[in-house]
Coordinates of C-alpha atoms in Angstrom, one line a residue:
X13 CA 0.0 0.0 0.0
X14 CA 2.2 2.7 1.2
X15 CA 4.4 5.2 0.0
X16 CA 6.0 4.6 3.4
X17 CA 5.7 0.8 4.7
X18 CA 8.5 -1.5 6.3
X19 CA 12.1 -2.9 7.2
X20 CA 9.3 -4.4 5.4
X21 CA 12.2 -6.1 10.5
X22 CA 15.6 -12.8 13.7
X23 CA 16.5 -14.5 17.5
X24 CA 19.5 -16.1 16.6
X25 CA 19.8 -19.1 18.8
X26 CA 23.0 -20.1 19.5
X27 CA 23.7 -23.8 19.9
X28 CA 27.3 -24.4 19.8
X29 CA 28.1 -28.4 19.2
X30 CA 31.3 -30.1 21.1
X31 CA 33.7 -30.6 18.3
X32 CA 35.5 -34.0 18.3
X33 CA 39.2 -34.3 17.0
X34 CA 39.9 -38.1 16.4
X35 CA 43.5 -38.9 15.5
X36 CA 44.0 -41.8 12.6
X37 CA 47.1 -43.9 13.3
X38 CA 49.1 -45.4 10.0
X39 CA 51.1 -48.5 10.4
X40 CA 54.9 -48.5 8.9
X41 CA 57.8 -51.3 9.1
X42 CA 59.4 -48.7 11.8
X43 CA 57.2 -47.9 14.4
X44 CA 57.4 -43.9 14.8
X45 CA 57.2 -42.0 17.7
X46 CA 53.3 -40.9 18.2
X47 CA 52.6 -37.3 17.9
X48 CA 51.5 -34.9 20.4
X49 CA 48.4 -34.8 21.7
X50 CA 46.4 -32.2 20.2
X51 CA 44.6 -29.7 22.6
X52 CA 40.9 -30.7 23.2
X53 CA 38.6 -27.5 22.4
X54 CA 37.3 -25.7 25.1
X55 CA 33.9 -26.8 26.4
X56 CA 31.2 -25.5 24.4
X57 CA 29.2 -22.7 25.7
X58 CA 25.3 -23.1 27.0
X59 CA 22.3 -22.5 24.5
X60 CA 21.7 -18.6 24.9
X61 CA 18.7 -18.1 27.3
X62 CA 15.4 -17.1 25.6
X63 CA 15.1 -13.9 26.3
X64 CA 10.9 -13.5 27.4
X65 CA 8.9 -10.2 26.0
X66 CA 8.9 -8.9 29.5
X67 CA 12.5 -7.6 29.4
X68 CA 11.4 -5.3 26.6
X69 CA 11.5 -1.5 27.8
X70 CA 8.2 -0.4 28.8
X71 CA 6.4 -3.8 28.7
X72 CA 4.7 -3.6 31.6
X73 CA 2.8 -0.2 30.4
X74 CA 1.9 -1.8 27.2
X75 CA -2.5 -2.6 26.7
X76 CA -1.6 -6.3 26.5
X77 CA -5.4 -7.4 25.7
X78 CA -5.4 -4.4 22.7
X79 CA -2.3 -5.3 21.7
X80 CA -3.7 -9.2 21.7
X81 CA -7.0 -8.1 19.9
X82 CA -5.1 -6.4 16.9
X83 CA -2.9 -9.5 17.0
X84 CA -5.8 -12.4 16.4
X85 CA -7.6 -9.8 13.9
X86 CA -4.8 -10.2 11.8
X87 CA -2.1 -12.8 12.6
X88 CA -3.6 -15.1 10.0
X89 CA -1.2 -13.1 7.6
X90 CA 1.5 -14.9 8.9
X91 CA 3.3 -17.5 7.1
X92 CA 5.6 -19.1 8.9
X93 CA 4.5 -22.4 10.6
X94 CA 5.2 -21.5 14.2
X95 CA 4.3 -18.5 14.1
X96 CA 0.7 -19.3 12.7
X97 CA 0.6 -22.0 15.4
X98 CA 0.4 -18.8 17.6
X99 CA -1.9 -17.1 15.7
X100 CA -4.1 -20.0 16.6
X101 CA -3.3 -20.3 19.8
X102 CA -4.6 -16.9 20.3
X103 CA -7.7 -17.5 18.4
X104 CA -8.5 -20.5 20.6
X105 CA -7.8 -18.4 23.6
X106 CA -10.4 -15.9 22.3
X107 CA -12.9 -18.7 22.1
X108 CA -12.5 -21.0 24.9
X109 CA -11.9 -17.9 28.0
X110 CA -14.8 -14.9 27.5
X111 CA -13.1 -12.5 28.3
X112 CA -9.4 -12.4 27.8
X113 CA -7.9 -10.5 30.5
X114 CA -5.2 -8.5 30.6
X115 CA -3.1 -10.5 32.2
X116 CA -4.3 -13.8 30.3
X117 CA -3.4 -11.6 27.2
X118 CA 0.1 -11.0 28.8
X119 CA 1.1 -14.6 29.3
X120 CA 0.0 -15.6 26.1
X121 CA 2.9 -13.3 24.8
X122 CA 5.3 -14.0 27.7
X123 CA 4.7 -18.1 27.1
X124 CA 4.5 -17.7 23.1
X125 CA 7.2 -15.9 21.9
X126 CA 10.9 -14.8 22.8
X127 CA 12.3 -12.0 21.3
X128 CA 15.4 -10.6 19.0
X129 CA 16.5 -7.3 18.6
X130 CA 16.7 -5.9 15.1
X131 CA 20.1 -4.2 14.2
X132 CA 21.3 -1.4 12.3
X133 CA 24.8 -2.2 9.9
X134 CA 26.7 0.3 12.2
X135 CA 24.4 -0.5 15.7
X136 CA 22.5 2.7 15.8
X137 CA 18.9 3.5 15.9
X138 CA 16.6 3.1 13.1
X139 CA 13.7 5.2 11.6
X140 CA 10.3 5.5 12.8
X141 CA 7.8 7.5 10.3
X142 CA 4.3 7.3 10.3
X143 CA 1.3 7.1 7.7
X144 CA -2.8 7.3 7.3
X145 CA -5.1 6.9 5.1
X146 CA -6.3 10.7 4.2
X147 CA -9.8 11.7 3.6
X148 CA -10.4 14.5 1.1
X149 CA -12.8 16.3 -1.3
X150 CA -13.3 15.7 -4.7
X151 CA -15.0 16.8 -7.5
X152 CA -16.3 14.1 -10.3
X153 CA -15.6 17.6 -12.9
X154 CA -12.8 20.5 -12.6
X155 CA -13.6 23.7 -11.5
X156 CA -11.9 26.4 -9.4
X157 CA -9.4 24.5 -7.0
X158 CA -10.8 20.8 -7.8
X159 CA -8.3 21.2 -11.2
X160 CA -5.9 18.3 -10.7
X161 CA -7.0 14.8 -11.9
X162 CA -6.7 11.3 -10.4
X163 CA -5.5 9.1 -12.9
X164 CA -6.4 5.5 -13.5
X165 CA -3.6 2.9 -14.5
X166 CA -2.4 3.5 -18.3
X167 CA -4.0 0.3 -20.3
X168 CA -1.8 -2.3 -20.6
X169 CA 0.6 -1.1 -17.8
X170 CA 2.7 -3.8 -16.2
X171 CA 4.6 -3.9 -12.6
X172 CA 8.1 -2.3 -13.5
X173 CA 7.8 -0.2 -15.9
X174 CA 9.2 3.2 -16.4
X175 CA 6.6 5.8 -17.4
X176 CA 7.4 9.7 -17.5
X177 CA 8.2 12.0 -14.4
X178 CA 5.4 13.6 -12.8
X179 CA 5.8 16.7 -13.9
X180 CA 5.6 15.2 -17.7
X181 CA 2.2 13.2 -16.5
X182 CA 0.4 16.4 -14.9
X183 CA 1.7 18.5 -18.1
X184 CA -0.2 16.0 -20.6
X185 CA -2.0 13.9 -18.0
X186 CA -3.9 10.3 -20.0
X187 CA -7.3 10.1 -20.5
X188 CA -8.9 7.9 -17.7
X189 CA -9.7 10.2 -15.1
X190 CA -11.4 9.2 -11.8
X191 CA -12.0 12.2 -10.2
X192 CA -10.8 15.8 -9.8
X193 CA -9.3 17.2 -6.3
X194 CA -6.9 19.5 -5.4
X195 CA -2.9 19.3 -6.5
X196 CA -1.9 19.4 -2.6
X197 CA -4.6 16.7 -1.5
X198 CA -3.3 14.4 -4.8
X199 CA -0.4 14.6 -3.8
X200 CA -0.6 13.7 0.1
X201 CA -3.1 10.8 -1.0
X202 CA -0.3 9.3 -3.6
X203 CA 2.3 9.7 -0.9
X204 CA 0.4 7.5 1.2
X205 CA -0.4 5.4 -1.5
X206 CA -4.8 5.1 -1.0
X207 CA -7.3 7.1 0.7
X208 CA -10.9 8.0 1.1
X209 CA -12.6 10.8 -1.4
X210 CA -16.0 12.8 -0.2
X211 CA -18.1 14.2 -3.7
X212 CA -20.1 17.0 -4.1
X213 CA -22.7 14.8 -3.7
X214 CA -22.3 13.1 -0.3
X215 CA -21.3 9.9 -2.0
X216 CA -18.2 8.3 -0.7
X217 CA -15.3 6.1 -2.5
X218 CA -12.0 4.5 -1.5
X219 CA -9.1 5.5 -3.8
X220 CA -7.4 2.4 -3.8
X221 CA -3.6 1.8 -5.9
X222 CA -3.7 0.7 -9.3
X223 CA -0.1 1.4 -10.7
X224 CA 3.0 3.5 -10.5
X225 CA 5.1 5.2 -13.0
X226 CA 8.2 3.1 -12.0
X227 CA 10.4 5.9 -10.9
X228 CA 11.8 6.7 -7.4
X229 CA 10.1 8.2 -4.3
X230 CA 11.9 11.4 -3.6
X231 CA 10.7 13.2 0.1
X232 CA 9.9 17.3 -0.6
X233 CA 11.0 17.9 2.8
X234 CA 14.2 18.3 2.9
X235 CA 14.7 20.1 -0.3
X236 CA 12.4 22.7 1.2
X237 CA 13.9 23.1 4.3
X238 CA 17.4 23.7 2.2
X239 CA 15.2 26.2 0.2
X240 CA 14.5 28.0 2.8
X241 CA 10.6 27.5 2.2
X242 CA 10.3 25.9 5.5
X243 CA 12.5 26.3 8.7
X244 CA 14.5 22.4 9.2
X245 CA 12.4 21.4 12.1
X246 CA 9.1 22.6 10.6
X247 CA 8.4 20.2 7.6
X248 CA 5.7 17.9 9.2
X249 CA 3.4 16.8 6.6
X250 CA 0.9 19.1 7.4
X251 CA 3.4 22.4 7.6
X252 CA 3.9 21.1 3.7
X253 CA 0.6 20.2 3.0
X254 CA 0.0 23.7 4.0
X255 CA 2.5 25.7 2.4
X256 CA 1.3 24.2 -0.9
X257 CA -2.3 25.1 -0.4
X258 CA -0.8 28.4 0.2
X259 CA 1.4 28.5 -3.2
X260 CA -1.2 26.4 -5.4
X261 CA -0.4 26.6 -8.8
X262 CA 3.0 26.9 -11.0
X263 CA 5.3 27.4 -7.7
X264 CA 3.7 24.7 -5.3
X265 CA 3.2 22.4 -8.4
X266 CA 7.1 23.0 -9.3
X267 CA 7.9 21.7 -5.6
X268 CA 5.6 18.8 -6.0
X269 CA 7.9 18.0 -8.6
X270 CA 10.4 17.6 -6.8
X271 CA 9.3 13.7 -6.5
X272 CA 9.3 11.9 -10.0
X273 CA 7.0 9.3 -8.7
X274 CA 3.7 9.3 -9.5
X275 CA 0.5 6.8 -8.5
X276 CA -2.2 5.7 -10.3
X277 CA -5.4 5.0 -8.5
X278 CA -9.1 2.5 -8.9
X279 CA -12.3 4.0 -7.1
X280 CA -13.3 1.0 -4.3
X281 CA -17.0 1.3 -2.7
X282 CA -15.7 3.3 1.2
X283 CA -16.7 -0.2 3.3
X284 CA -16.0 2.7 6.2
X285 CA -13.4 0.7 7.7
X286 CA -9.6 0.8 7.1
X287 CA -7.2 -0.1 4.0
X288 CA -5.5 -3.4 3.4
X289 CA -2.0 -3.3 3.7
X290 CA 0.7 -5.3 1.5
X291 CA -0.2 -8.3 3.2
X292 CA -4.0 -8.4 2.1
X293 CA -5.3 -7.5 5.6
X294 CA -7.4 -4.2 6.7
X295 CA -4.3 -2.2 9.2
X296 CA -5.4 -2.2 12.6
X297 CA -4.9 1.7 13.1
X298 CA -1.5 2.3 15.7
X299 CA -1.1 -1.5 15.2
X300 CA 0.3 -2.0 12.0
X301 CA 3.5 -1.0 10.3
X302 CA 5.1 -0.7 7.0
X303 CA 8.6 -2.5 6.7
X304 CA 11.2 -3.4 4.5
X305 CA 10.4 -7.3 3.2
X306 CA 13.7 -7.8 2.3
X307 CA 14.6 -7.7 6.1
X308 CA 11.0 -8.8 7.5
X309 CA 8.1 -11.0 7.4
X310 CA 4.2 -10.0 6.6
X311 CA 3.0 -11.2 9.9
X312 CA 5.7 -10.6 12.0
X313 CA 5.1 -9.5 15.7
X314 CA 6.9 -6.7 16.3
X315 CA 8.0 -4.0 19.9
X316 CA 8.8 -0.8 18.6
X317 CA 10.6 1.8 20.6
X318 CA 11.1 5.4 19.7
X319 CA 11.5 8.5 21.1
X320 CA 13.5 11.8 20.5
X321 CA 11.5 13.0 17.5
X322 CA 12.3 16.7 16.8
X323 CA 9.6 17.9 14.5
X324 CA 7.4 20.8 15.5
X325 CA 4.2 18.9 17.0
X326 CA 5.5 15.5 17.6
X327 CA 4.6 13.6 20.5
X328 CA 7.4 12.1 23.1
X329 CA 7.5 8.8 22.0
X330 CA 6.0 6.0 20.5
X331 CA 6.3 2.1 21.8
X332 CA 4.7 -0.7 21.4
X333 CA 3.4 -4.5 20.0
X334 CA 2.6 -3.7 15.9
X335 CA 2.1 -6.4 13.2
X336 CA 4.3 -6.4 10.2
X337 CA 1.6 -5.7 7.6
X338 CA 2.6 -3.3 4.9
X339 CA 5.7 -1.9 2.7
X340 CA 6.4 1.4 1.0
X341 CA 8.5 2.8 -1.5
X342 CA 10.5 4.7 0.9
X343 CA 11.0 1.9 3.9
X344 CA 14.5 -0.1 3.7
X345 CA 16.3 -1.5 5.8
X346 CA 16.7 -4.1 9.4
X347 CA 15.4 -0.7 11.5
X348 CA 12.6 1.0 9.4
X349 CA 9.1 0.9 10.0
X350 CA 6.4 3.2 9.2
X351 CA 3.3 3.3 11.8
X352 CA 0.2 3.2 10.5
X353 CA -2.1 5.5 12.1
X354 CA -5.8 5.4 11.3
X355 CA -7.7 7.5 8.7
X356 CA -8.8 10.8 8.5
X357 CA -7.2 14.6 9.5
X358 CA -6.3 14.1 13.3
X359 CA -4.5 10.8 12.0
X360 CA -2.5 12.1 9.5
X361 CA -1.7 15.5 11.5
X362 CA -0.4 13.1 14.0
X363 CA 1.8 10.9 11.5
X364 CA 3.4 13.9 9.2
X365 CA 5.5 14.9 13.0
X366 CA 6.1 11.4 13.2
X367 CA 10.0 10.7 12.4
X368 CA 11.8 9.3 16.0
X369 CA 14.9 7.2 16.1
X370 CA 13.9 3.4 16.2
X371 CA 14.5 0.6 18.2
X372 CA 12.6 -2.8 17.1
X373 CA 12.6 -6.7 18.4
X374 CA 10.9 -9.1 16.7
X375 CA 9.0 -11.5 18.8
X376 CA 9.7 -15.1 17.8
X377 CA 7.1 -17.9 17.9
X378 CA 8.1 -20.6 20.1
X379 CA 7.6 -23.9 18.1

């Protein structure tokens, strides 16, 4: 789905084997003097301890039973054997004690998984970002500010390939057009990939991904900042959402360019719940991330620390049990996530301040 995401983010348990040296004797006409003993290797070290969820910094503030109803509404993503094992281990929970308590929801973590930090190449914090799925206006024919279109994907289009620039596509945009809205709300709803769209009408539609014009995701925020069009700590996705509203047309549109990448979009009946990530699975909103899957799993349980964030607006901290669920463009690496955080204007004026150094431990299934 996203823009965003993960990285799409293993215990490595150490079992080291007592190495035996045996010595082969030859027979000759002259016996020979035998050779000295070799040293036996030390003693091989014990199996690493599991290391239980409740070492994890801040687990005992976590909602254990929210954090255990996101999990069963979505763990059936998960592909790997023990880990679905858990998955219905938790769904059996659900049906055999009414309720789950909090603390039955904590020991089922504590009892099913260990965990395993994630790690940087050079051992230093990650990225945490953020992402929603926006709600805006739209038009179903141009007039006044409603003058940019949303596109649907070019016939015959195939994953991969390399289209024109944006700039090029809004210059001499295709025919299919799904709607109209304005330039600043297009572009916020391709950067995070889908989105919701109000018309004129009251009527209601989800603008779901269709296709891409293969070319790179490139952030506006920092060449701003360098611009001098937005102070460093003061380009939060809705300080630039708002200083293109405020520039709309040629200059704003000239910014916007700044990103090559462009997305293509199908109009979805609004089901008035919440997108499906990557993993074909609706996001459980402040429950979900993005990651990189070169690094992590679609179903992966997942603590995510982070705190420090320095953009005007952002909140202290963020930490917590997510699911692996989604990717993005933009998310790479071991310690990259991007939190998914609902739908709608409060959610994604929360997630544009969202970008706090990352700490992240995977929580491994027990078989």
């Amino acid at each position: 789905m996203r823009r965003v995401a993960p990285a799409r983010f293993r215990l490595a348990a150490v079992l080291a084997g007592l190495a035996l040296t045996l010595a082969a004797c030859a027979t000759a006409p002259t016996p020979a003097p035998a050779p000295p003993a070799e040293p036996m290797p030390p003693p091989a070290a014990p199996p690493a301890a599991a290391i239980s969820p409740a070492s994890l910094p801040g687990w005992n503030e976590e909602d254990h039973l929210a954090a255990f109803e996101a999990w069963t509404q979505v763990c059936g993503a998960a592909r790997d054997p023990a880990a679905q094992a858990q998955c219905e281990r938790a769904r059996d929970l659900q049906r055999t004690s009414r309720p789950v308590t909090p603390s039955l929801a904590r020991a089922y973590f504590e009892t099913g998984f260990t965990v395993a930090p994630a790690k940087t190449d050079d051992g230093g914090p990650g990225l945490l970002t953020a992402y929603f799925a926006p709600e805006y206006e739209a038009r179903r024919a141009p007039g006044g500010e409603f003058d940019a279109p949303v596109l649907a994907a070019p016939a015959g289009w195939t994953r991969g390939q390399t289209l024109p620039e944006r700039a090029q596509i809004e210059a001499d945009p295709p025919t299919g057009i799904l709607a109209w809205m304005r330039a600043e709300d297009l572009f916020f709803l391709q950067i995070q990939g889908s989105g919701y769209l109000t018309f004129e009408d009251g009527s209601r539609a989800r603008a779901a991904y269709a296709a891409d014009n293969g070319r790179p995701f490139v952030g506006i925020a920092r060449p701003m900042a360098e611009q001098g069009l937005l102070p460093p700590n003061g380009t939060s996705g809705e300080a630039i959402r708002a200083w293109l509203a405020d520039h709309r047309g040629p200059e704003a549109r000239a910014v916007m360019g700044l990103n090559p990448r462009y997305i293509f979009f199908r109009l979805d009946p609004d089901d008035g719940g919440h997108p499906a990530g990557a993993a074909g699975v609706p996001l459980p909103a402040r429950r979900a991330i993005a990651v990189d899957p070169e690094n992590w799993r679609y179903g992966d349980l997942v603590w995510i620390e982070a705190d420090g964030g320095n953009l005007v607006g952002a909140r202290g901290s963020y930490r917590g049990l997510v699911t692996a669920l989604d990717t993005g463009s933009a998310i790479r690496g071991p310690v990259r996530a991007d939190l998914y955080m609902g739908r709608g204007r409060q959610a994604g004026e929360e997630a544009g301040a969202v970008r706090h150094p990352l700490r992240m431990w995977r929580l491994v299934p027990r078989g």
